[in-house]
PDB file of C-alpha atoms in Angstrom:
ATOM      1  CA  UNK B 107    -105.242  54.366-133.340  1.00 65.00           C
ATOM      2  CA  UNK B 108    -104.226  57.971-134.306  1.00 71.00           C
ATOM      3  CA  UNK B 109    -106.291  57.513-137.592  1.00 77.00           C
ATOM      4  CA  UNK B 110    -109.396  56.370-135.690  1.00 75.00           C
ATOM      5  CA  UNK B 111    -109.002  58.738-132.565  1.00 76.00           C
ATOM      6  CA  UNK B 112    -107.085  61.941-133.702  1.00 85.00           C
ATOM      7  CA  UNK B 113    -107.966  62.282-137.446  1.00 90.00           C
ATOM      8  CA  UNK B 114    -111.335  60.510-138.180  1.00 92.00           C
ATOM      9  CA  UNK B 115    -113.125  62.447-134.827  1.00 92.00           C
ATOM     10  CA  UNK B 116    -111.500  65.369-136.122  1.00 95.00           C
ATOM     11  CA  UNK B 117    -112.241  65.084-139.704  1.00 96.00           C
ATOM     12  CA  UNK B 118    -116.113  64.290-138.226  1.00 96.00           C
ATOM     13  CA  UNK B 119    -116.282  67.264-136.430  1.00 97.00           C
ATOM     14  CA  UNK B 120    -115.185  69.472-139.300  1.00 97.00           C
ATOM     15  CA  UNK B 121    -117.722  67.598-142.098  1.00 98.00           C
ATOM     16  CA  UNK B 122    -120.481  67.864-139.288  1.00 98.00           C
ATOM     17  CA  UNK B 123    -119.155  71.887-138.979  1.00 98.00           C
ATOM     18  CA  UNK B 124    -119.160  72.804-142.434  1.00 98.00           C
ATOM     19  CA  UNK B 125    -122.438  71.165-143.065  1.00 98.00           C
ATOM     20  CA  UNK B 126    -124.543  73.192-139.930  1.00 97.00           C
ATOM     21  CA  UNK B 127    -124.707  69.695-138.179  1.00 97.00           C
ATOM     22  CA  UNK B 128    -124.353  69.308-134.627  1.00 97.00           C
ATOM     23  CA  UNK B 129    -121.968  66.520-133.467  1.00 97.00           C
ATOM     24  CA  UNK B 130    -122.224  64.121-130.440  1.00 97.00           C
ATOM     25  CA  UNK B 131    -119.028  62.533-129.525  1.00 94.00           C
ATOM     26  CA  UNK B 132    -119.081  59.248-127.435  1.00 93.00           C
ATOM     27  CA  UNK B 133    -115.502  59.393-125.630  1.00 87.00           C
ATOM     28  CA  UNK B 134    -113.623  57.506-122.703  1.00 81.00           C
ATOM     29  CA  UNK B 135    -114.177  58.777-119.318  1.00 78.00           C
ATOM     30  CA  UNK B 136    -110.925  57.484-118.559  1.00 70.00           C
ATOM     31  CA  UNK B 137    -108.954  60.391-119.421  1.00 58.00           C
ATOM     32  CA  UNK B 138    -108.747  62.776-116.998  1.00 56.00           C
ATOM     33  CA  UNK B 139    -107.461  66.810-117.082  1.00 54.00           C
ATOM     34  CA  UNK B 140    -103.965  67.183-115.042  1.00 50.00           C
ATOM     35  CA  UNK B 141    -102.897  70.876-114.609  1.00 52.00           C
ATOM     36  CA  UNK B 142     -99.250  71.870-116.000  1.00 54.00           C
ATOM     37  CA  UNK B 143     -97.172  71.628-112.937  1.00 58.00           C
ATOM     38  CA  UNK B 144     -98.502  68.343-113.150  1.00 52.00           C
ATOM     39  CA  UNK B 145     -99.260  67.296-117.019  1.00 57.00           C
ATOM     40  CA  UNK B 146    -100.290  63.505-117.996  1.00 56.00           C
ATOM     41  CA  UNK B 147     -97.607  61.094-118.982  1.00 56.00           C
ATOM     42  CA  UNK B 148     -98.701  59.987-122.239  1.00 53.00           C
ATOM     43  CA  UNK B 149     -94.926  58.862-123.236  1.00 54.00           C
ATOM     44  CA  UNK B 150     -95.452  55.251-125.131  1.00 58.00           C
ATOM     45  CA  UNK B 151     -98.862  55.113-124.801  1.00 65.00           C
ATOM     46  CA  UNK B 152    -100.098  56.145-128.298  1.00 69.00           C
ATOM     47  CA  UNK B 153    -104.004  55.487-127.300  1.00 67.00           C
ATOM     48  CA  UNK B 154    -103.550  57.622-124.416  1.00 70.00           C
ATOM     49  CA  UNK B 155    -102.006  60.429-126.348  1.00 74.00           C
ATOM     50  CA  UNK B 156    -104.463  60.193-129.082  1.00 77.00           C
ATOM     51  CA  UNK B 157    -107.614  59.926-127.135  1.00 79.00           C
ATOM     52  CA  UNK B 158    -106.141  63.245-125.078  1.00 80.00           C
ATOM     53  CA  UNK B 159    -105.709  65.605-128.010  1.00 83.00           C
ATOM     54  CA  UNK B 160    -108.720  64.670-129.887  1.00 87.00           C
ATOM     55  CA  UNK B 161    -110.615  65.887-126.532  1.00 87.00           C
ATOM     56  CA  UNK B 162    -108.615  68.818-126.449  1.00 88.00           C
ATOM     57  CA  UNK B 163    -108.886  69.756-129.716  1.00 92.00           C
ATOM     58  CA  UNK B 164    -112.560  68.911-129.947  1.00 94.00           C
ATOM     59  CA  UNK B 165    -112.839  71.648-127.656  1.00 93.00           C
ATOM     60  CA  UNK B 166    -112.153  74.348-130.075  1.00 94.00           C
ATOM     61  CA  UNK B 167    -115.346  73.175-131.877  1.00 96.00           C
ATOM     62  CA  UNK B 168    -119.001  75.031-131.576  1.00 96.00           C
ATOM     63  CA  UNK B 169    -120.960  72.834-132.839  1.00 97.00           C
ATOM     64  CA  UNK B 170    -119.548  69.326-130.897  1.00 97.00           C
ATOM     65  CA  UNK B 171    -120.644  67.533-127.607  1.00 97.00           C
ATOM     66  CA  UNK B 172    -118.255  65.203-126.302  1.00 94.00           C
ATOM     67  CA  UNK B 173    -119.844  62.208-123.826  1.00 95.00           C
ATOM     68  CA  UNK B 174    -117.509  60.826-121.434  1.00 92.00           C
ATOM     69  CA  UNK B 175    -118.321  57.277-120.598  1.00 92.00           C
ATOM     70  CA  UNK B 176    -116.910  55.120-117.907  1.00 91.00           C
ATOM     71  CA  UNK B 177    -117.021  51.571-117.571  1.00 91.00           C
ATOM     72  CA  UNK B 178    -119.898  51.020-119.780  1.00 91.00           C
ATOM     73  CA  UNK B 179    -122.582  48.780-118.712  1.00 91.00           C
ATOM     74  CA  UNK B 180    -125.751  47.332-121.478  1.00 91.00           C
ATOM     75  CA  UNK B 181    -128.276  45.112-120.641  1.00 90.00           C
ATOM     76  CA  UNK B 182    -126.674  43.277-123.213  1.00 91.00           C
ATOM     77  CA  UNK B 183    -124.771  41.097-121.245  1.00 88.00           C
ATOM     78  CA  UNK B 184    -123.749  38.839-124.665  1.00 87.00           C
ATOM     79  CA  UNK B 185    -121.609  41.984-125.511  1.00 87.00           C
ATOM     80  CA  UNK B 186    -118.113  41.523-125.127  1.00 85.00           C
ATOM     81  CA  UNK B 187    -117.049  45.168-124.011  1.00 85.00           C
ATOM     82  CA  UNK B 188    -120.452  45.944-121.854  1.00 89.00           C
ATOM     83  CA  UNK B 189    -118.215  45.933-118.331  1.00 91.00           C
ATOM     84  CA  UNK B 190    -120.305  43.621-116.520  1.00 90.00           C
ATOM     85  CA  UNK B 191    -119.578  40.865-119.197  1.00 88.00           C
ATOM     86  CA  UNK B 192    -115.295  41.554-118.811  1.00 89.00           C
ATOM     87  CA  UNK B 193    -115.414  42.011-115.264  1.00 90.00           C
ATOM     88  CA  UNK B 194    -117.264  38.329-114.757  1.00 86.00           C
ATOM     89  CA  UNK B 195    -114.264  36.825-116.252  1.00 87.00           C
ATOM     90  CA  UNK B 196    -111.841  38.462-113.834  1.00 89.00           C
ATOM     91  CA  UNK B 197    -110.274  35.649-111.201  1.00 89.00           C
ATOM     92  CA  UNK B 198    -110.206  39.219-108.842  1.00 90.00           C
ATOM     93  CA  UNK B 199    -111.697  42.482-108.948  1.00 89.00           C
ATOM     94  CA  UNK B 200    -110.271  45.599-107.438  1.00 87.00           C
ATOM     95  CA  UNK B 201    -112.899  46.771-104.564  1.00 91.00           C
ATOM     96  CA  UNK B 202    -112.261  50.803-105.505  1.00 90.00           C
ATOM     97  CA  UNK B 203    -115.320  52.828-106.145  1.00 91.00           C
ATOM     98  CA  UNK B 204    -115.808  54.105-109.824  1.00 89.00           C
ATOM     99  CA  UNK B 205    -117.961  55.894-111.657  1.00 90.00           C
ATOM    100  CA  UNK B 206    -120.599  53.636-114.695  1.00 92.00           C
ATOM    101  CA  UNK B 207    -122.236  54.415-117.588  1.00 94.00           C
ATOM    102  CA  UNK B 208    -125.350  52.519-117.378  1.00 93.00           C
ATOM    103  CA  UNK B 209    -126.312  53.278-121.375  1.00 93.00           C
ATOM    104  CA  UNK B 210    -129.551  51.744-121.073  1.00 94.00           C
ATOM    105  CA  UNK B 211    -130.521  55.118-118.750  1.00 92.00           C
ATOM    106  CA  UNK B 212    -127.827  57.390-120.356  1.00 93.00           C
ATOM    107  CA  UNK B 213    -128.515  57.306-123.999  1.00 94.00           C
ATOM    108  CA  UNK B 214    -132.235  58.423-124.408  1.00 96.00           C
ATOM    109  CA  UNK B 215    -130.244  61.482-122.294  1.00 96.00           C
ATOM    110  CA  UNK B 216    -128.406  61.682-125.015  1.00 96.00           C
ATOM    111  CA  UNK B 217    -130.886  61.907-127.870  1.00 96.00           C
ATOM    112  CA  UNK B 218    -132.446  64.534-125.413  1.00 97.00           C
ATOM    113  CA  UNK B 219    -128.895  66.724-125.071  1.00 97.00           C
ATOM    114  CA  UNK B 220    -128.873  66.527-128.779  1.00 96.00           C
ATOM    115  CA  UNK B 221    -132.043  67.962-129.613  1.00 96.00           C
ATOM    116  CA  UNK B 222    -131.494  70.760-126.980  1.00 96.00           C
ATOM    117  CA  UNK B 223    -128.150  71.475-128.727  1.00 95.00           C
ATOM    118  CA  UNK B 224    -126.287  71.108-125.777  1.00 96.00           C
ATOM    119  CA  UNK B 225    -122.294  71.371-126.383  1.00 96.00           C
ATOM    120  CA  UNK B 226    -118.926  71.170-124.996  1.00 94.00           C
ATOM    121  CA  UNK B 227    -117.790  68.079-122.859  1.00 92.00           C
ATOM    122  CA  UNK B 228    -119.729  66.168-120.148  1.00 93.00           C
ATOM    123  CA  UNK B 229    -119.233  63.803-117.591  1.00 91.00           C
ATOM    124  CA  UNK B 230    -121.701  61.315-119.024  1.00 92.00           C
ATOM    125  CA  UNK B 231    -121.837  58.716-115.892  1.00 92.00           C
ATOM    126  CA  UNK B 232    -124.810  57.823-113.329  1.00 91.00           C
ATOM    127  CA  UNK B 233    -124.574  59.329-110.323  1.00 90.00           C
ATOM    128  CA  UNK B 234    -123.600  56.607-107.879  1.00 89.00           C
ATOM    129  CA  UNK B 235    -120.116  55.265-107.682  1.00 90.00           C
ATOM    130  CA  UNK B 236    -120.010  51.546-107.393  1.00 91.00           C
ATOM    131  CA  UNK B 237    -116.988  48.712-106.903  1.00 93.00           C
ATOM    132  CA  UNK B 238    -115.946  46.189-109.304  1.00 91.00           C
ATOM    133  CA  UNK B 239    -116.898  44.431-106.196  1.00 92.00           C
ATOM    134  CA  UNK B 240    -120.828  45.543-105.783  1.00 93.00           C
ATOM    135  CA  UNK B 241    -121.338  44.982-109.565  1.00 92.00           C
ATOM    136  CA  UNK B 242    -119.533  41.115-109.315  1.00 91.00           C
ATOM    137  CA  UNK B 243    -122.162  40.959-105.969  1.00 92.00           C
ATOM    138  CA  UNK B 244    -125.155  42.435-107.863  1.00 91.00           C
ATOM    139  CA  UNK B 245    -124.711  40.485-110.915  1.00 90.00           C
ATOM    140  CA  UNK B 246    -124.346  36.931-108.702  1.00 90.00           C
ATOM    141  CA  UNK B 247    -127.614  37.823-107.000  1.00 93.00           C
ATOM    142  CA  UNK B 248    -129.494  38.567-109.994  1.00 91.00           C
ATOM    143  CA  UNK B 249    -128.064  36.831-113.001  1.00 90.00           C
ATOM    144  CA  UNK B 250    -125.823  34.039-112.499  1.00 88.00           C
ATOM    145  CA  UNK B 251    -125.384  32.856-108.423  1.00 89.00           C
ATOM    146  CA  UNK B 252    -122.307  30.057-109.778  1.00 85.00           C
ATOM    147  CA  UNK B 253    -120.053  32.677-111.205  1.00 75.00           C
TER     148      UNK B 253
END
């Protein structure tokens, strides 16, 4: 995890860096910034720890733009990690709005941000919250009414 999250985005960002290439950095949208008289417990949760100083440390870099997905949604629905797909499996579902990454609208944004240069770290989500609840609802309507 550390060699995949800490070092290899690092070592990325430096190659990209010392070759004049901009880098765009696809990250979880799950971490979020606490403030110091409140910091993050990362404590046994190496992923967690990882994932955070990466995105801190990315942030030192000029030439890097860091994309922070949530709950990641294809119309792939074969995919195993596209969020609709794990979330149909669930016996329950937690009726909390969240924010989604619907990549099918996000990532031409992408190749867009890219060729405008655009750095530093974004909330890369659409704009409306919805529950595991409306997407279970949605996809029952649309897709498959015996889940």
């Amino acid at each position: 995890m550390i060699r995949t999250n800490v070092a290899g985005t690092l070592t990325s960002a430096d190659i990209c860096k010392d070759h004049g290439l901009f880098m765009m950095d696809f990250a979880t949208g799950c971490i979020f910034e606490y403030e110091a008289a409140h910091p993050q417990n990362t404590l046994g949760k190496t992923w967690l720890a990882g994932l955070s100083a990466a995105l801190e440390l990315l942030k030192g870099y000029d030439n890097v733009c860091t994309l922070r997905l949530r709950m990641s949604i294809s119309s792939d629905l074969n995919t195993p990690q596209n969020f609709i797909a794990k979330i149909s499996r669930y016996s329950k579902v937690v009726n909390i709005p969240n924010s989604t990454s619907v990549l099918d609208e996000l990532l031409p944004t992408s190749i867009g941000m890219a060729k405008r240069n655009l750095k530093g770290t974004w909330k890369f989500t659409n704009p409306v919250a919805m529950s595991h609840n409306e997407i279970v609802e949605m996809y029952m309507n649309f897709i498959n009414p015996n889940l």
